[in-house]
JSON list of C-alpha atoms and ligand atoms in Angstrom, two decimals:
[
{"chain": "A", "resi": 1, "resn": "MET", "atom": "CA", "xyz": [-18.79, 6.96, 17.04]},
{"chain": "A", "resi": 2, "resn": "PRO", "atom": "CA", "xyz": [-16.96, 9.69, 15.29]},
{"chain": "A", "resi": 3, "resn": "ASN", "atom": "CA", "xyz": [-14.01, 9.40, 17.08]},
{"chain": "A", "resi": 4, "resn": "LEU", "atom": "CA", "xyz": [-13.57, 6.18, 16.20]},
{"chain": "A", "resi": 5, "resn": "TYR", "atom": "CA", "xyz": [-13.73, 6.46, 13.15]},
{"chain": "A", "resi": 6, "resn": "ALA", "atom": "CA", "xyz": [-11.08, 9.14, 13.40]},
{"chain": "A", "resi": 7, "resn": "ALA", "atom": "CA", "xyz": [-9.18, 6.66, 15.23]},
{"chain": "A", "resi": 8, "resn": "THR", "atom": "CA", "xyz": [-8.81, 4.67, 12.25]},
{"chain": "A", "resi": 9, "resn": "GLN", "atom": "CA", "xyz": [-8.55, 6.68, 10.10]},
{"chain": "A", "resi": 10, "resn": "HIS", "atom": "CA", "xyz": [-5.24, 8.08, 11.68]},
{"chain": "A", "resi": 11, "resn": "THR", "atom": "CA", "xyz": [-4.54, 5.13, 12.39]},
{"chain": "A", "resi": 12, "resn": "HIS", "atom": "CA", "xyz": [-5.27, 4.07, 8.94]},
{"chain": "A", "resi": 13, "resn": "VAL", "atom": "CA", "xyz": [-2.70, 6.30, 8.09]},
{"chain": "A", "resi": 14, "resn": "ALA", "atom": "CA", "xyz": [-0.47, 5.65, 10.68]},
{"chain": "A", "resi": 15, "resn": "LEU", "atom": "CA", "xyz": [-0.42, 2.50, 8.85]},
{"chain": "A", "resi": 16, "resn": "VAL", "atom": "CA", "xyz": [0.19, 3.47, 5.70]},
{"chain": "A", "resi": 17, "resn": "VAL", "atom": "CA", "xyz": [3.45, 5.49, 6.16]},
{"chain": "A", "resi": 18, "resn": "LEU", "atom": "CA", "xyz": [5.17, 2.78, 8.88]},
{"chain": "A", "resi": 19, "resn": "SER", "atom": "CA", "xyz": [4.34, 0.71, 5.58]},
{"chain": "A", "resi": 20, "resn": "VAL", "atom": "CA", "xyz": [5.83, 2.01, 2.62]},
{"chain": "A", "resi": 21, "resn": "VAL", "atom": "CA", "xyz": [8.95, 3.09, 4.95]},
{"chain": "A", "resi": 22, "resn": "LEU", "atom": "CA", "xyz": [9.63, -0.02, 5.55]},
{"chain": "A", "resi": 23, "resn": "PHE", "atom": "CA", "xyz": [8.96, -1.75, 2.11]},
{"chain": "A", "resi": 24, "resn": "ALA", "atom": "CA", "xyz": [11.34, 1.43, 1.07]},
{"chain": "A", "resi": 25, "resn": "LEU", "atom": "CA", "xyz": [14.09, 0.20, 3.52]},
{"chain": "A", "resi": 26, "resn": "ARG", "atom": "CA", "xyz": [13.65, -3.25, 2.13]},
{"chain": "A", "resi": 27, "resn": "TRP", "atom": "CA", "xyz": [14.25, -2.67, -1.84]},
{"chain": "A", "resi": 28, "resn": "VAL", "atom": "CA", "xyz": [17.34, -0.24, -0.70]},
{"chain": "A", "resi": 29, "resn": "GLY", "atom": "CA", "xyz": [18.20, -3.43, 1.17]},
{"chain": "A", "resi": 30, "resn": "VAL", "atom": "CA", "xyz": [17.72, -5.70, -1.41]},
{"chain": "A", "resi": 31, "resn": "LEU", "atom": "CA", "xyz": [19.31, -2.75, -4.25]},
{"chain": "A", "resi": 32, "resn": "ALA", "atom": "CA", "xyz": [22.41, -3.21, -1.59]},
{"chain": "A", "resi": 33, "resn": "ASN", "atom": "CA", "xyz": [22.74, -6.95, -1.88]},
{"chain": "A", "resi": 34, "resn": "ALA", "atom": "CA", "xyz": [21.90, -7.41, 1.79]},
{"chain": "A", "resi": 35, "resn": "ARG", "atom": "CA", "xyz": [20.63, -10.37, 3.72]},
{"chain": "A", "resi": 36, "resn": "TRP", "atom": "CA", "xyz": [17.79, -8.79, 6.32]},
{"chain": "A", "resi": 37, "resn": "PRO", "atom": "CA", "xyz": [15.33, -7.52, 3.72]},
{"chain": "A", "resi": 38, "resn": "LEU", "atom": "CA", "xyz": [13.97, -11.24, 3.08]},
{"chain": "A", "resi": 39, "resn": "GLN", "atom": "CA", "xyz": [14.92, -12.33, 6.47]},
{"chain": "A", "resi": 40, "resn": "ARG", "atom": "CA", "xyz": [12.05, -13.90, 8.19]},
{"chain": "A", "resi": 41, "resn": "ARG", "atom": "CA", "xyz": [11.88, -11.28, 10.73]},
{"chain": "A", "resi": 42, "resn": "ALA", "atom": "CA", "xyz": [11.70, -8.18, 8.29]},
{"chain": "A", "resi": 43, "resn": "ARG", "atom": "CA", "xyz": [9.44, -10.75, 6.25]},
{"chain": "A", "resi": 44, "resn": "MET", "atom": "CA", "xyz": [7.23, -10.47, 9.31]},
{"chain": "A", "resi": 45, "resn": "LEU", "atom": "CA", "xyz": [7.24, -7.39, 10.39]},
{"chain": "A", "resi": 46, "resn": "SER", "atom": "CA", "xyz": [5.65, -6.24, 7.26]},
{"chain": "A", "resi": 47, "resn": "MET", "atom": "CA", "xyz": [2.91, -8.95, 6.57]},
{"chain": "A", "resi": 48, "resn": "GLY", "atom": "CA", "xyz": [2.03, -7.66, 10.41]},
{"chain": "A", "resi": 49, "resn": "ILE", "atom": "CA", "xyz": [1.77, -4.22, 9.32]},
{"chain": "A", "resi": 50, "resn": "ASP", "atom": "CA", "xyz": [0.20, -4.49, 6.17]},
{"chain": "A", "resi": 51, "resn": "THR", "atom": "CA", "xyz": [-1.98, -6.76, 7.96]},
{"chain": "A", "resi": 52, "resn": "ALA", "atom": "CA", "xyz": [-3.58, -4.25, 10.31]},
{"chain": "A", "resi": 53, "resn": "LEU", "atom": "CA", "xyz": [-3.86, -1.39, 7.28]},
{"chain": "A", "resi": 54, "resn": "LEU", "atom": "CA", "xyz": [-5.88, -3.01, 5.41]},
{"chain": "A", "resi": 55, "resn": "ALA", "atom": "CA", "xyz": [-7.84, -4.32, 8.41]},
{"chain": "A", "resi": 56, "resn": "ALA", "atom": "CA", "xyz": [-7.99, -0.92, 9.22]},
{"chain": "A", "resi": 57, "resn": "GLY", "atom": "CA", "xyz": [-9.12, 0.10, 5.31]},
{"chain": "A", "resi": 58, "resn": "ALA", "atom": "CA", "xyz": [-11.79, -2.25, 5.60]},
{"chain": "A", "resi": 59, "resn": "THR", "atom": "CA", "xyz": [-13.00, -1.26, 9.12]},
{"chain": "A", "resi": 60, "resn": "LEU", "atom": "CA", "xyz": [-13.23, 2.31, 7.55]},
{"chain": "A", "resi": 61, "resn": "TRP", "atom": "CA", "xyz": [-14.97, 1.33, 4.57]},
{"chain": "A", "resi": 62, "resn": "TRP", "atom": "CA", "xyz": [-17.69, -1.03, 6.29]},
{"chain": "A", "resi": 63, "resn": "TRP", "atom": "CA", "xyz": [-18.52, 2.33, 8.86]},
{"chain": "A", "resi": 64, "resn": "LEU", "atom": "CA", "xyz": [-19.29, 4.28, 5.65]},
{"chain": "A", "resi": 65, "resn": "GLN", "atom": "CA", "xyz": [-21.17, 1.62, 3.93]},
{"chain": "A", "resi": 66, "resn": "ILE", "atom": "CA", "xyz": [-19.95, 2.58, 0.15]},
{"chain": "A", "resi": 67, "resn": "HIS", "atom": "CA", "xyz": [-19.14, 0.28, -2.55]},
{"chain": "A", "resi": 68, "resn": "PRO", "atom": "CA", "xyz": [-16.49, 0.04, -4.65]},
{"chain": "A", "resi": 69, "resn": "LEU", "atom": "CA", "xyz": [-18.66, -0.19, -7.63]},
{"chain": "A", "resi": 70, "resn": "HIS", "atom": "CA", "xyz": [-20.23, 3.15, -7.04]},
{"chain": "A", "resi": 71, "resn": "GLN", "atom": "CA", "xyz": [-17.72, 5.65, -5.39]},
{"chain": "A", "resi": 72, "resn": "HIS", "atom": "CA", "xyz": [-15.20, 4.48, -8.23]},
{"chain": "A", "resi": 73, "resn": "TRP", "atom": "CA", "xyz": [-12.59, 6.35, -6.18]},
{"chain": "A", "resi": 74, "resn": "LEU", "atom": "CA", "xyz": [-12.15, 3.26, -3.69]},
{"chain": "A", "resi": 75, "resn": "GLY", "atom": "CA", "xyz": [-12.41, 0.73, -6.74]},
{"chain": "A", "resi": 76, "resn": "ALA", "atom": "CA", "xyz": [-9.94, 2.04, -8.23]},
{"chain": "A", "resi": 77, "resn": "LYS", "atom": "CA", "xyz": [-7.72, 2.65, -4.05]},
{"chain": "A", "resi": 78, "resn": "LEU", "atom": "CA", "xyz": [-8.63, -1.34, -4.28]},
{"chain": "A", "resi": 79, "resn": "VAL", "atom": "CA", "xyz": [-7.17, -2.63, -7.90]},
{"chain": "A", "resi": 80, "resn": "LEU", "atom": "CA", "xyz": [-3.57, 0.09, -7.06]},
{"chain": "A", "resi": 81, "resn": "LEU", "atom": "CA", "xyz": [-3.39, -2.20, -3.66]},
{"chain": "A", "resi": 82, "resn": "VAL", "atom": "CA", "xyz": [-3.67, -5.28, -5.78]},
{"chain": "A", "resi": 83, "resn": "VAL", "atom": "CA", "xyz": [-0.97, -3.87, -8.82]},
{"chain": "A", "resi": 84, "resn": "TYR", "atom": "CA", "xyz": [1.06, -2.24, -6.11]},
{"chain": "A", "resi": 85, "resn": "ILE", "atom": "CA", "xyz": [1.30, -5.77, -4.12]},
{"chain": "A", "resi": 86, "resn": "VAL", "atom": "CA", "xyz": [2.97, -7.72, -7.62]},
{"chain": "A", "resi": 87, "resn": "LEU", "atom": "CA", "xyz": [5.28, -4.41, -8.39]},
{"chain": "A", "resi": 88, "resn": "GLY", "atom": "CA", "xyz": [6.06, -4.63, -4.94]},
{"chain": "A", "resi": 89, "resn": "SER", "atom": "CA", "xyz": [7.01, -8.44, -5.40]},
{"chain": "A", "resi": 90, "resn": "PHE", "atom": "CA", "xyz": [8.71, -8.69, -8.44]},
{"chain": "A", "resi": 91, "resn": "ALA", "atom": "CA", "xyz": [11.20, -5.00, -6.62]},
{"chain": "A", "resi": 92, "resn": "LEU", "atom": "CA", "xyz": [12.21, -7.41, -3.50]},
{"chain": "A", "resi": 93, "resn": "LYS", "atom": "CA", "xyz": [12.46, -10.49, -5.24]},
{"chain": "A", "resi": 94, "resn": "ARG", "atom": "CA", "xyz": [11.37, -11.67, -8.35]},
{"chain": "A", "resi": 95, "resn": "ALA", "atom": "CA", "xyz": [12.99, -9.97, -10.41]},
{"chain": "A", "resi": 96, "resn": "ARG", "atom": "CA", "xyz": [15.85, -11.40, -11.38]},
{"chain": "A", "resi": 97, "resn": "ARG", "atom": "CA", "xyz": [18.06, -8.55, -12.66]},
{"chain": "A", "resi": 98, "resn": "TRP", "atom": "CA", "xyz": [18.92, -5.62, -10.15]},
{"chain": "A", "resi": 99, "resn": "TRP", "atom": "CA", "xyz": [18.34, -2.71, -12.78]},
{"chain": "A", "resi": 100, "resn": "GLY", "atom": "CA", "xyz": [14.61, -4.55, -12.62]},
{"chain": "A", "resi": 101, "resn": "LYS", "atom": "CA", "xyz": [13.87, -4.69, -8.55]},
{"chain": "A", "resi": 102, "resn": "LEU", "atom": "CA", "xyz": [14.92, -0.81, -9.39]},
{"chain": "A", "resi": 103, "resn": "LEU", "atom": "CA", "xyz": [12.35, -0.39, -11.84]},
{"chain": "A", "resi": 104, "resn": "PHE", "atom": "CA", "xyz": [9.43, -2.03, -10.12]},
{"chain": "A", "resi": 105, "resn": "GLY", "atom": "CA", "xyz": [10.49, -0.68, -6.75]},
{"chain": "A", "resi": 106, "resn": "LEU", "atom": "CA", "xyz": [10.52, 2.63, -8.40]},
{"chain": "A", "resi": 107, "resn": "LEU", "atom": "CA", "xyz": [6.19, 2.16, -9.68]},
{"chain": "A", "resi": 108, "resn": "ALA", "atom": "CA", "xyz": [5.39, 0.44, -6.70]},
{"chain": "A", "resi": 109, "resn": "LEU", "atom": "CA", "xyz": [6.39, 3.83, -4.86]},
{"chain": "A", "resi": 110, "resn": "ALA", "atom": "CA", "xyz": [4.57, 4.96, -8.00]},
{"chain": "A", "resi": 111, "resn": "VAL", "atom": "CA", "xyz": [1.26, 3.33, -7.65]},
{"chain": "A", "resi": 112, "resn": "VAL", "atom": "CA", "xyz": [1.30, 3.13, -3.57]},
{"chain": "A", "resi": 113, "resn": "ALA", "atom": "CA", "xyz": [1.62, 7.52, -3.56]},
{"chain": "A", "resi": 114, "resn": "GLN", "atom": "CA", "xyz": [-1.24, 7.64, -6.44]},
{"chain": "A", "resi": 115, "resn": "MET", "atom": "CA", "xyz": [-3.30, 5.68, -3.92]},
{"chain": "A", "resi": 116, "resn": "VAL", "atom": "CA", "xyz": [-2.92, 8.75, -1.11]},
{"chain": "A", "resi": 117, "resn": "ALA", "atom": "CA", "xyz": [-3.93, 10.89, -3.70]},
{"chain": "A", "resi": 118, "resn": "ILE", "atom": "CA", "xyz": [-6.98, 8.81, -5.03]},
{"chain": "A", "resi": 119, "resn": "ALA", "atom": "CA", "xyz": [-8.24, 8.03, -0.76]},
{"chain": "A", "resi": 120, "resn": "GLN", "atom": "CA", "xyz": [-7.61, 12.30, -0.26]},
{"chain": "A", "resi": 121, "resn": "THR", "atom": "CA", "xyz": [-8.77, 13.30, -3.00]},
{"chain": "A", "resi": 122, "resn": "ARG", "atom": "CA", "xyz": [-11.10, 10.65, -3.78]},
{"chain": "A", "resi": 123, "resn": "ASN", "atom": "CA", "xyz": [-11.48, 11.28, -6.94]},
{"chain": "A", "resi": 124, "resn": "PRO", "atom": "CA", "xyz": [-10.20, 7.78, -8.45]},
{"chain": "A", "resi": 125, "resn": "LEU", "atom": "CA", "xyz": [-7.95, 10.00, -10.97]},
{"chain": "A", "resi": 126, "resn": "GLY", "atom": "CA", "xyz": [-5.81, 11.46, -8.22]},
{"chain": "A", "resi": 127, "resn": "TRP", "atom": "CA", "xyz": [-3.04, 13.15, -9.20]},
{"chain": "A", "resi": 128, "resn": "LEU", "atom": "CA", "xyz": [-3.94, 12.23, -12.93]},
{"chain": "A", "resi": 129, "resn": "GLY", "atom": "CA", "xyz": [-7.50, 14.12, -12.11]},
{"chain": "A", "resi": 130, "resn": "LEU", "atom": "CA", "xyz": [-5.73, 17.81, -10.90]},
{"chain": "B", "resi": 1, "resn": "HEM", "atom": "C1", "xyz": [-1.83, 0.04, 0.30]},
{"chain": "B", "resi": 1, "resn": "HEM", "atom": "C2", "xyz": [-2.43, 0.73, 0.17]},
{"chain": "B", "resi": 1, "resn": "HEM", "atom": "C3", "xyz": [-3.76, 2.02, 1.32]},
{"chain": "B", "resi": 1, "resn": "HEM", "atom": "C4", "xyz": [-3.04, 3.20, 1.21]},
{"chain": "B", "resi": 1, "resn": "HEM", "atom": "C5", "xyz": [-1.28, 3.66, 0.25]},
{"chain": "B", "resi": 1, "resn": "HEM", "atom": "C6", "xyz": [-4.11, 4.18, 2.20]},
{"chain": "B", "resi": 1, "resn": "HEM", "atom": "C7", "xyz": [-4.56, 5.39, 1.81]},
{"chain": "B", "resi": 1, "resn": "HEM", "atom": "C8", "xyz": [-5.35, 6.27, 2.92]},
{"chain": "B", "resi": 1, "resn": "HEM", "atom": "C9", "xyz": [-5.31, 6.96, 3.28]},
{"chain": "B", "resi": 1, "resn": "HEM", "atom": "C10", "xyz": [-3.67, 8.09, 3.18]},
{"chain": "B", "resi": 1, "resn": "HEM", "atom": "C11", "xyz": [-6.48, 7.62, 3.67]},
{"chain": "B", "resi": 1, "resn": "HEM", "atom": "C12", "xyz": [-6.86, 9.42, 4.25]},
{"chain": "B", "resi": 1, "resn": "HEM", "atom": "C13", "xyz": [-7.17, 10.07, 3.44]},
{"chain": "B", "resi": 1, "resn": "HEM", "atom": "C14", "xyz": [-7.13, 11.40, 3.65]},
{"chain": "B", "resi": 1, "resn": "HEM", "atom": "O1", "xyz": [-7.02, 12.21, 4.56]},
{"chain": "B", "resi": 1, "resn": "HEM", "atom": "O2", "xyz": [-8.48, 11.90, 4.21]},
{"chain": "B", "resi": 1, "resn": "HEM", "atom": "C15", "xyz": [-7.26, 6.17, 3.61]},
{"chain": "B", "resi": 1, "resn": "HEM", "atom": "C16", "xyz": [-8.99, 6.23, 3.60]},
{"chain": "B", "resi": 1, "resn": "HEM", "atom": "C17", "xyz": [-8.92, 5.38, 3.58]},
{"chain": "B", "resi": 1, "resn": "HEM", "atom": "N1", "xyz": [-9.61, 4.06, 3.02]},
{"chain": "B", "resi": 1, "resn": "HEM", "atom": "FE1", "xyz": [-7.41, 3.53, 2.72]},
{"chain": "B", "resi": 1, "resn": "HEM", "atom": "N2", "xyz": [-5.11, 3.08, 2.00]},
{"chain": "B", "resi": 1, "resn": "HEM", "atom": "C18", "xyz": [-4.81, 1.62, 1.40]},
{"chain": "B", "resi": 1, "resn": "HEM", "atom": "C19", "xyz": [-5.13, 0.19, 1.91]},
{"chain": "B", "resi": 1, "resn": "HEM", "atom": "C20", "xyz": [-6.63, 0.55, 1.81]},
{"chain": "B", "resi": 1, "resn": "HEM", "atom": "C21", "xyz": [-7.69, -0.24, 1.29]},
{"chain": "B", "resi": 1, "resn": "HEM", "atom": "C22", "xyz": [-7.27, -1.56, 1.40]},
{"chain": "B", "resi": 1, "resn": "HEM", "atom": "C23", "xyz": [-9.50, 0.34, 2.09]},
{"chain": "B", "resi": 1, "resn": "HEM", "atom": "C24", "xyz": [-10.40, -0.92, 1.58]},
{"chain": "B", "resi": 1, "resn": "HEM", "atom": "C25", "xyz": [-10.80, -1.78, 2.07]},
{"chain": "B", "resi": 1, "resn": "HEM", "atom": "C26", "xyz": [-8.59, 1.50, 3.11]},
{"chain": "B", "resi": 1, "resn": "HEM", "atom": "C27", "xyz": [-10.30, 2.23, 2.71]},
{"chain": "B", "resi": 1, "resn": "HEM", "atom": "C28", "xyz": [-9.98, 3.33, 2.84]},
{"chain": "B", "resi": 1, "resn": "HEM", "atom": "C29", "xyz": [-11.05, 3.80, 3.35]},
{"chain": "B", "resi": 1, "resn": "HEM", "atom": "C30", "xyz": [-13.26, 3.63, 3.57]},
{"chain": "B", "resi": 1, "resn": "HEM", "atom": "C31", "xyz": [-10.31, 5.45, 3.57]},
{"chain": "B", "resi": 1, "resn": "HEM", "atom": "C32", "xyz": [-11.72, 6.74, 4.66]},
{"chain": "B", "resi": 1, "resn": "HEM", "atom": "C33", "xyz": [-12.13, 7.63, 3.55]},
{"chain": "B", "resi": 1, "resn": "HEM", "atom": "C34", "xyz": [-12.29, 8.41, 3.97]},
{"chain": "B", "resi": 1, "resn": "HEM", "atom": "O3", "xyz": [-12.95, 8.76, 5.56]},
{"chain": "B", "resi": 1, "resn": "HEM", "atom": "O4", "xyz": [-12.08, 9.74, 3.89]},
{"chain": "B", "resi": 1, "resn": "HEM", "atom": "N3", "xyz": [-7.91, 1.66, 2.33]},
{"chain": "B", "resi": 1, "resn": "HEM", "atom": "N4", "xyz": [-6.29, 6.26, 2.95]}
]
């Protein structure tokens, strides 16, 4: 079981890297007025990676048997996940102006960096708690 836990954790982290790199590439593509970032293939790839990432995270959560209301770092991470998804959708599609997409994308990357810090420190304040 410890090996399986470690393998799932590594998979979770690898999928985090893939997910953020793909988001950043699509965002830069949107800013450059490219069409591929919003086409079906890119959307499906992103959705597949994100689904696997969430499934690996949920599996770790299940194995740890922790509650997000008691383990505040996990609660903060899940709240920020929703914020990241909303910011990401504005960065790629919903924001009408170029500078709006730029700003939402920067905010989304800052939020995901904070999620990584929260997961690594197990402190709900993440970088702010250092
Ligand atoms: C964009 C979304 C996410 C990011 C950026 C992220 C980031 C990370 C990182 C970097 C770690 C490894 C921490 C370490 O070095 O020990 C981690 C672990 C973990 N994540 Fe995520 N995660 C995300 C989504 C989720 C979700 C949705 C869940 C729960 C449903 C989750 C639950 C966990 C758990 C339980 C651990 C294990 C912590 C441990 O064993 O120390 N994560 N996450």
